[in-house]
């Protein structure tokens, strides 16, 4: 029995018009569950259904401008068919095409640089739990047999924890499997360096309800060398990337590794931000005027540091409107060091937002002063 693949389109006739159905699920060996893209009035049991063998494809390109189409790409503005030769599927496969265009995936010969392993959200928890091990096995081959240094991306490692009920075990805290720590350790400890090669892993971690103490992310953090925590509160301030420097950690933040200057500046930035955080409740209740002069200075410098932590990325130019900047590490350390020392207490905090080196903040402050004067 031929079974249409998931996401394939089936075509039937309802009320004399073409009805498109998208396969969502396989039920047994001869039945599928589909999603209708239009009303199902007129369908009858035993009616013939044709399998197109392909997902929904919609017309794209300049020819679609000024036209109105429905969910399956059919024109509904009574102006005839959309005359384009370009069609794309609705399942966002931009990453795949970008990899092909950049040469990371080569369809013509064996020079591809990436292997993709998927266990998607529409699949059972068992598939999502095992896909990390499948990808890791592929990476281990290239490390051990080919002697290569492998970069392993895992998105999202949280899905690795969603198998408690399937295993028939009594769930532990918050419903996770009681063997969560063992399962996570077994996988994470395979990501290591050998004499032949290495695996370096970058993992996205979903944090339920923004609770970093949740067993799943907390167990994962124990195995990571560095964590970059994104904060909703910082994003609400319009500061991007919305990295929280107080919750983020790195094991190489050691004076013996990064040097005394880098270490002292980093800890100084964290201290002043922590002091500012502890003063926020007082500010919210009593206002800035009730703070001592020393605390006011702490708040002022912390707000400048917060904005100086914003980074104008080249890849985000279209979203932020700010030209991307590349700043050497030494320049970055020097900038924060000077802010901590109070050398720029006279500049407004807006001058530090989305700039490159600290000199740009000074230039921006001059421009802001000129605009204010005019």
Short mmCIF file of C-alpha atoms in Angstrom, two decimals:
data_model
loop_
_atom_site.label_atom_id
_atom_site.label_comp_id
_atom_site.label_asym_id
_atom_site.label_seq_id
_atom_site.Cartn_x
_atom_site.Cartn_y
_atom_site.Cartn_z
CA UNK A 1 0.00 0.00 0.00
CA UNK A 2 1.43 3.37 -1.03
CA UNK A 3 1.45 5.87 1.82
CA UNK A 4 1.89 9.57 1.04
CA UNK A 5 4.72 11.17 2.98
CA UNK A 6 4.09 13.68 5.77
CA UNK A 7 3.56 17.23 4.39
CA UNK A 8 2.71 15.88 0.93
CA UNK A 9 -0.39 17.37 -0.69
CA UNK A 10 -3.40 15.29 -1.64
CA UNK A 11 -6.04 16.52 -4.07
CA UNK A 12 -9.76 15.72 -3.96
CA UNK A 13 -12.90 17.26 -5.40
CA UNK A 14 -15.47 18.95 -3.18
CA UNK A 15 -18.50 20.79 -4.53
CA UNK A 16 -16.97 20.69 -7.99
CA UNK A 17 -13.80 22.49 -6.93
CA UNK A 18 -10.26 21.30 -6.18
CA UNK A 19 -9.62 20.66 -2.48
CA UNK A 20 -6.04 20.43 -1.24
CA UNK A 21 -5.24 18.29 1.81
CA UNK A 22 -1.87 18.30 3.58
CA UNK A 23 -0.72 15.06 5.21
CA UNK A 24 -0.09 15.69 8.91
CA UNK A 25 0.20 12.20 10.38
CA UNK A 26 0.28 8.48 9.55
CA UNK A 27 -2.34 6.39 11.37
CA UNK A 28 -1.41 2.74 10.95
CA UNK A 29 -0.33 1.29 7.61
CA UNK A 30 -3.12 2.50 5.34
CA UNK A 31 -4.58 5.67 6.86
CA UNK A 32 -3.35 9.24 7.06
CA UNK A 33 -4.63 12.27 8.93
CA UNK A 34 -4.70 15.43 6.83
CA UNK A 35 -5.36 19.13 7.18
CA UNK A 36 -7.88 20.55 4.72
CA UNK A 37 -6.99 23.88 3.12
CA UNK A 38 -10.63 24.70 2.35
CA UNK A 39 -14.14 23.65 3.38
CA UNK A 40 -14.79 19.89 3.38
CA UNK A 41 -18.50 20.07 2.51
CA UNK A 42 -19.23 17.64 -0.31
CA UNK A 43 -16.57 15.07 0.52
CA UNK A 44 -17.90 11.50 0.70
CA UNK A 45 -16.48 8.20 1.91
CA UNK A 46 -14.77 6.22 -0.84
CA UNK A 47 -14.00 9.27 -2.95
CA UNK A 48 -10.79 9.20 -5.01
CA UNK A 49 -7.85 11.21 -3.70
CA UNK A 50 -4.72 11.93 -5.72
CA UNK A 51 -1.25 12.10 -4.11
CA UNK A 52 0.91 14.83 -5.62
CA UNK A 53 4.03 13.49 -3.89
CA UNK A 54 5.20 17.02 -3.10
CA UNK A 55 4.51 19.62 -0.40
CA UNK A 56 2.44 22.75 -1.00
CA UNK A 57 4.29 25.08 -3.35
CA UNK A 58 3.33 28.71 -3.73
CA UNK A 59 4.31 31.17 -6.48
CA UNK A 60 6.99 33.70 -5.57
CA UNK A 61 8.80 36.50 -7.33
CA UNK A 62 8.01 39.97 -8.71
CA UNK A 63 4.90 38.61 -10.46
CA UNK A 64 3.18 38.19 -7.06
CA UNK A 65 3.39 41.90 -6.24
CA UNK A 66 -0.06 43.48 -6.29
CA UNK A 67 -1.77 40.09 -6.40
CA UNK A 68 -3.97 38.38 -3.79
CA UNK A 69 -3.61 34.64 -3.23
CA UNK A 70 -4.92 32.05 -0.78
CA UNK A 71 -2.98 29.70 1.47
CA UNK A 72 -2.07 27.32 -1.38
CA UNK A 73 -0.98 30.08 -3.73
CA UNK A 74 -4.09 30.25 -5.92
CA UNK A 75 -5.04 33.78 -7.06
CA UNK A 76 -8.32 35.04 -5.59
CA UNK A 77 -8.37 38.53 -7.08
CA UNK A 78 -10.06 37.44 -10.35
CA UNK A 79 -7.11 38.65 -12.42
CA UNK A 80 -6.10 35.30 -13.86
CA UNK A 81 -3.20 33.01 -12.95
CA UNK A 82 0.03 34.35 -11.48
CA UNK A 83 2.52 34.02 -14.34
CA UNK A 84 5.73 33.07 -12.55
CA UNK A 85 8.18 30.24 -13.01
CA UNK A 86 9.36 30.34 -9.40
CA UNK A 87 7.68 28.28 -6.69
CA UNK A 88 8.72 27.56 -3.10
CA UNK A 89 7.46 25.21 -0.41
CA UNK A 90 5.82 26.58 2.74
CA UNK A 91 8.16 24.61 5.02
CA UNK A 92 10.94 27.13 5.73
CA UNK A 93 13.98 25.53 4.13
CA UNK A 94 15.95 28.77 3.75
CA UNK A 95 18.85 27.44 5.84
CA UNK A 96 19.26 24.45 3.51
CA UNK A 97 19.26 26.66 0.41
CA UNK A 98 21.68 29.13 2.02
CA UNK A 99 24.05 26.26 2.77
CA UNK A 100 23.86 25.17 -0.87
CA UNK A 101 24.48 28.72 -2.12
CA UNK A 102 27.46 29.20 0.20
CA UNK A 103 29.01 25.86 -0.79
CA UNK A 104 28.69 24.31 2.68
CA UNK A 105 26.43 21.73 1.02
CA UNK A 106 27.55 20.78 -2.50
CA UNK A 107 25.03 18.80 -4.55
CA UNK A 108 27.51 18.13 -7.38
CA UNK A 109 30.43 16.44 -5.63
CA UNK A 110 31.66 15.21 -2.23
CA UNK A 111 32.96 18.52 -0.89
CA UNK A 112 30.06 19.25 1.49
CA UNK A 113 31.09 20.39 4.98
CA UNK A 114 27.94 19.65 6.98
CA UNK A 115 25.69 16.72 7.89
CA UNK A 116 22.17 17.54 9.08
CA UNK A 117 20.21 15.27 11.45
CA UNK A 118 16.59 16.15 12.26
CA UNK A 119 14.14 15.08 14.94
CA UNK A 120 11.45 17.71 14.56
CA UNK A 121 8.68 18.99 16.82
CA UNK A 122 6.00 17.06 14.92
CA UNK A 123 7.74 13.79 15.80
CA UNK A 124 7.33 11.77 19.03
CA UNK A 125 9.45 12.59 22.11
CA UNK A 126 11.44 9.40 21.54
CA UNK A 127 12.69 10.66 18.18
CA UNK A 128 13.57 14.05 19.63
CA UNK A 129 15.41 12.41 22.53
CA UNK A 130 17.52 10.17 20.30
CA UNK A 131 18.33 12.66 17.54
CA UNK A 132 21.07 14.24 19.69
CA UNK A 133 22.81 10.86 19.99
CA UNK A 134 22.45 10.28 16.25
CA UNK A 135 24.10 13.60 15.42
CA UNK A 136 26.81 12.97 18.01
CA UNK A 137 27.58 9.57 16.48
CA UNK A 138 28.08 11.20 13.07
CA UNK A 139 30.40 13.78 14.67
CA UNK A 140 32.38 11.05 16.49
CA UNK A 141 33.08 9.28 13.20
CA UNK A 142 34.64 12.38 11.65
CA UNK A 143 36.66 12.97 14.83
CA UNK A 144 37.91 9.40 15.37
CA UNK A 145 38.16 8.01 11.81
CA UNK A 146 38.86 11.14 9.75
CA UNK A 147 40.88 12.96 12.43
CA UNK A 148 38.91 16.17 11.98
CA UNK A 149 37.88 18.97 14.33
CA UNK A 150 34.08 18.95 14.31
CA UNK A 151 31.64 21.72 15.24
CA UNK A 152 28.39 20.20 16.55
CA UNK A 153 25.28 22.38 16.78
CA UNK A 154 22.38 21.05 18.88
CA UNK A 155 19.04 22.85 18.77
CA UNK A 156 17.43 22.24 21.20
CA UNK A 157 19.14 20.17 23.91
CA UNK A 158 16.04 20.58 26.14
CA UNK A 159 14.17 18.11 23.89
CA UNK A 160 16.60 15.44 25.07
CA UNK A 161 14.79 15.41 28.43
CA UNK A 162 11.22 14.75 27.27
CA UNK A 163 10.92 10.97 27.51
CA UNK A 164 9.86 10.19 31.09
CA UNK A 165 6.32 8.91 30.43
CA UNK A 166 7.46 6.83 27.46
CA UNK A 167 9.95 4.91 29.58
CA UNK A 168 7.30 3.82 32.07
CA UNK A 169 9.27 5.25 34.97
CA UNK A 170 7.97 7.31 37.84
CA UNK A 171 8.87 10.89 36.88
CA UNK A 172 11.03 12.94 39.23
CA UNK A 173 11.05 16.71 39.77
CA UNK A 174 8.85 18.68 37.33
CA UNK A 175 8.02 15.48 35.42
CA UNK A 176 11.48 14.67 34.04
CA UNK A 177 12.82 11.13 33.91
CA UNK A 178 14.58 10.08 37.15
CA UNK A 179 17.70 9.26 35.10
CA UNK A 180 17.95 12.81 33.71
CA UNK A 181 21.42 13.52 35.12
CA UNK A 182 22.77 10.16 33.96
CA UNK A 183 21.27 10.47 30.47
CA UNK A 184 22.57 14.00 30.05
CA UNK A 185 26.02 13.08 31.37
CA UNK A 186 26.27 10.05 29.07
CA UNK A 187 25.68 12.24 26.04
CA UNK A 188 27.65 15.34 27.06
CA UNK A 189 30.76 13.40 28.11
CA UNK A 190 31.04 12.01 24.57
CA UNK A 191 31.65 15.58 23.35
CA UNK A 192 35.38 15.66 23.95
CA UNK A 193 38.83 15.98 22.42
CA UNK A 194 40.98 12.96 21.53
CA UNK A 195 44.50 12.58 20.14
CA UNK A 196 43.04 12.39 16.63
CA UNK A 197 40.56 15.27 16.65
CA UNK A 198 37.95 17.17 18.63
CA UNK A 199 34.25 17.95 18.91
CA UNK A 200 33.20 21.44 19.95
CA UNK A 201 29.48 21.77 20.64
CA UNK A 202 27.24 24.84 20.60
CA UNK A 203 23.86 24.06 22.17
CA UNK A 204 20.64 26.06 22.34
CA UNK A 205 18.83 25.49 25.63
CA UNK A 206 15.14 26.23 26.17
CA UNK A 207 14.59 27.49 29.72
CA UNK A 208 11.01 26.74 30.90
CA UNK A 209 9.36 29.88 32.32
CA UNK A 210 12.79 31.58 32.35
CA UNK A 211 13.70 29.45 35.40
CA UNK A 212 17.43 28.70 35.26
CA UNK A 213 17.03 26.35 38.25
CA UNK A 214 14.67 24.05 36.32
CA UNK A 215 16.20 20.53 36.40
CA UNK A 216 16.64 20.29 32.61
CA UNK A 217 18.70 23.46 31.99
CA UNK A 218 20.43 23.20 35.39
CA UNK A 219 21.61 19.67 34.57
CA UNK A 220 22.83 20.82 31.16
CA UNK A 221 24.73 23.83 32.54
CA UNK A 222 26.89 21.54 34.68
CA UNK A 223 28.51 20.13 31.53
CA UNK A 224 29.12 23.38 29.62
CA UNK A 225 32.33 25.40 29.57
CA UNK A 226 30.45 28.64 28.91
CA UNK A 227 26.82 29.76 28.97
CA UNK A 228 25.34 32.82 27.31
CA UNK A 229 21.98 33.66 28.90
CA UNK A 230 19.53 35.82 26.95
CA UNK A 231 17.27 38.03 29.08
CA UNK A 232 13.77 39.31 28.29
CA UNK A 233 14.36 42.30 30.61
CA UNK A 234 17.42 43.40 28.63
CA UNK A 235 15.58 42.90 25.33
CA UNK A 236 12.78 45.14 26.65
CA UNK A 237 15.38 47.90 27.06
CA UNK A 238 16.16 47.58 23.34
CA UNK A 239 19.68 46.31 24.03
CA UNK A 240 20.81 43.64 21.58
CA UNK A 241 22.19 41.06 21.81
CA UNK A 242 20.12 40.70 24.99
CA UNK A 243 22.86 38.89 26.91
CA UNK A 244 22.67 38.95 30.71
CA UNK A 245 26.28 39.39 31.93
CA UNK A 246 25.30 38.43 35.49
CA UNK A 247 23.76 35.04 34.65
CA UNK A 248 26.19 34.20 31.83
CA UNK A 249 29.30 32.23 32.83
CA UNK A 250 32.61 31.04 31.40
CA UNK A 251 35.15 28.63 32.85
CA UNK A 252 38.01 30.40 31.08
CA UNK A 253 37.28 33.63 32.97
CA UNK A 254 40.48 33.07 34.90
CA UNK A 255 43.40 35.52 35.22
CA UNK A 256 45.80 32.70 34.32
CA UNK A 257 44.00 32.27 30.98
CA UNK A 258 42.67 35.68 29.93
CA UNK A 259 45.16 37.82 31.84
CA UNK A 260 44.76 40.07 34.88
CA UNK A 261 43.56 43.15 32.98
CA UNK A 262 40.75 41.32 31.16
CA UNK A 263 39.73 39.49 34.35
CA UNK A 264 39.68 42.62 36.52
CA UNK A 265 37.65 44.63 33.99
CA UNK A 266 35.13 41.79 33.50
CA UNK A 267 34.64 41.37 37.25
CA UNK A 268 34.41 45.14 37.66
CA UNK A 269 31.64 45.31 35.05
CA UNK A 270 29.76 42.48 36.77
CA UNK A 271 30.12 44.13 40.20
CA UNK A 272 28.78 47.51 39.10
CA UNK A 273 25.86 45.85 37.27
CA UNK A 274 25.08 43.78 40.38
CA UNK A 275 25.19 46.91 42.56
CA UNK A 276 22.83 48.63 40.11
CA UNK A 277 20.47 45.65 40.22
CA UNK A 278 20.34 45.79 44.02
CA UNK A 279 19.52 49.52 43.88
CA UNK A 280 16.65 49.14 41.38
CA UNK A 281 14.05 48.37 44.07
CA UNK A 282 15.00 51.54 45.97
CA UNK A 283 14.85 53.57 42.76
CA UNK A 284 11.43 52.13 41.89
CA UNK A 285 9.98 53.02 45.32
CA UNK A 286 11.77 56.23 46.34
CA UNK A 287 13.29 57.50 43.10
CA UNK A 288 16.84 58.49 42.13
CA UNK A 289 16.81 61.59 44.36
CA UNK A 290 16.92 59.46 47.53
CA UNK A 291 20.20 57.79 46.54
CA UNK A 292 23.57 58.92 47.87
CA UNK A 293 25.96 60.62 45.46
CA UNK A 294 28.06 57.46 45.33
CA UNK A 295 25.03 55.33 44.44
CA UNK A 296 23.94 57.83 41.79
CA UNK A 297 27.39 57.52 40.22
CA UNK A 298 27.11 53.72 40.31
CA UNK A 299 23.72 53.86 38.55
CA UNK A 300 25.01 56.29 35.92
CA UNK A 301 28.05 54.17 35.08
CA UNK A 302 26.03 50.93 35.10
CA UNK A 303 23.54 52.36 32.61
CA UNK A 304 26.40 53.46 30.34
CA UNK A 305 27.92 49.97 30.59
CA UNK A 306 24.55 48.37 29.79
CA UNK A 307 24.28 50.37 26.59
CA UNK A 308 27.93 49.87 25.69
CA UNK A 309 27.27 46.12 25.89
CA UNK A 310 24.94 46.49 22.88
CA UNK A 311 26.65 45.33 19.70
CA UNK A 312 25.89 46.48 16.15
CA UNK A 313 26.12 43.16 14.27
CA UNK A 314 26.61 43.11 10.52
CA UNK A 315 23.99 40.35 10.20
CA UNK A 316 21.47 42.51 12.10
CA UNK A 317 21.90 45.71 10.07
CA UNK A 318 18.51 45.28 8.39
CA UNK A 319 16.79 45.04 11.79
CA UNK A 320 18.65 47.67 13.84
CA UNK A 321 19.50 50.22 11.16
CA UNK A 322 23.02 50.44 12.65
CA UNK A 323 26.07 49.56 10.55
CA UNK A 324 27.88 46.47 11.83
CA UNK A 325 31.20 47.00 13.63
CA UNK A 326 34.14 44.71 14.37
CA UNK A 327 36.02 45.73 17.52
CA UNK A 328 39.27 44.05 18.69
CA UNK A 329 39.17 42.53 22.18
CA UNK A 330 41.82 44.94 23.50
CA UNK A 331 39.73 47.93 22.39
CA UNK A 332 36.64 46.52 24.10
CA UNK A 333 38.49 45.95 27.37
CA UNK A 334 39.96 49.46 27.20
CA UNK A 335 36.50 50.98 26.68
CA UNK A 336 34.95 49.28 29.71
CA UNK A 337 38.02 50.06 31.80
CA UNK A 338 37.69 53.77 31.05
CA UNK A 339 33.95 53.77 31.84
CA UNK A 340 34.64 52.07 35.19
CA UNK A 341 37.36 54.63 35.93
CA UNK A 342 34.89 57.47 35.39
CA UNK A 343 36.61 58.97 32.35
CA UNK A 344 33.29 59.30 30.53
CA UNK A 345 30.99 60.31 33.38
CA UNK A 346 30.26 63.54 31.50
CA UNK A 347 28.82 61.76 28.43
CA UNK A 348 25.08 60.93 28.14
CA UNK A 349 24.20 57.24 28.28
CA UNK A 350 22.59 57.40 24.80
CA UNK A 351 26.06 57.97 23.33
CA UNK A 352 27.12 54.44 24.29
CA UNK A 353 24.26 52.65 22.48
CA UNK A 354 25.12 50.61 19.37
CA UNK A 355 28.65 51.93 18.87
CA UNK A 356 31.94 50.19 18.09
CA UNK A 357 35.03 51.31 20.03
CA UNK A 358 34.73 53.83 22.86
CA UNK A 359 35.94 56.64 20.58
CA UNK A 360 32.70 56.33 18.63
CA UNK A 361 30.75 56.97 21.83
CA UNK A 362 32.63 60.25 22.24
CA UNK A 363 31.87 61.22 18.63
CA UNK A 364 28.21 60.28 19.09
CA UNK A 365 28.02 62.42 22.24
CA UNK A 366 29.28 65.44 20.27
CA UNK A 367 26.64 64.86 17.58
CA UNK A 368 23.90 64.50 20.20
CA UNK A 369 25.00 67.77 21.81
CA UNK A 370 24.93 69.55 18.44
CA UNK A 371 21.45 68.19 17.66
CA UNK A 372 20.22 69.26 21.09
CA UNK A 373 21.69 72.75 20.64
CA UNK A 374 20.05 73.20 17.24
#
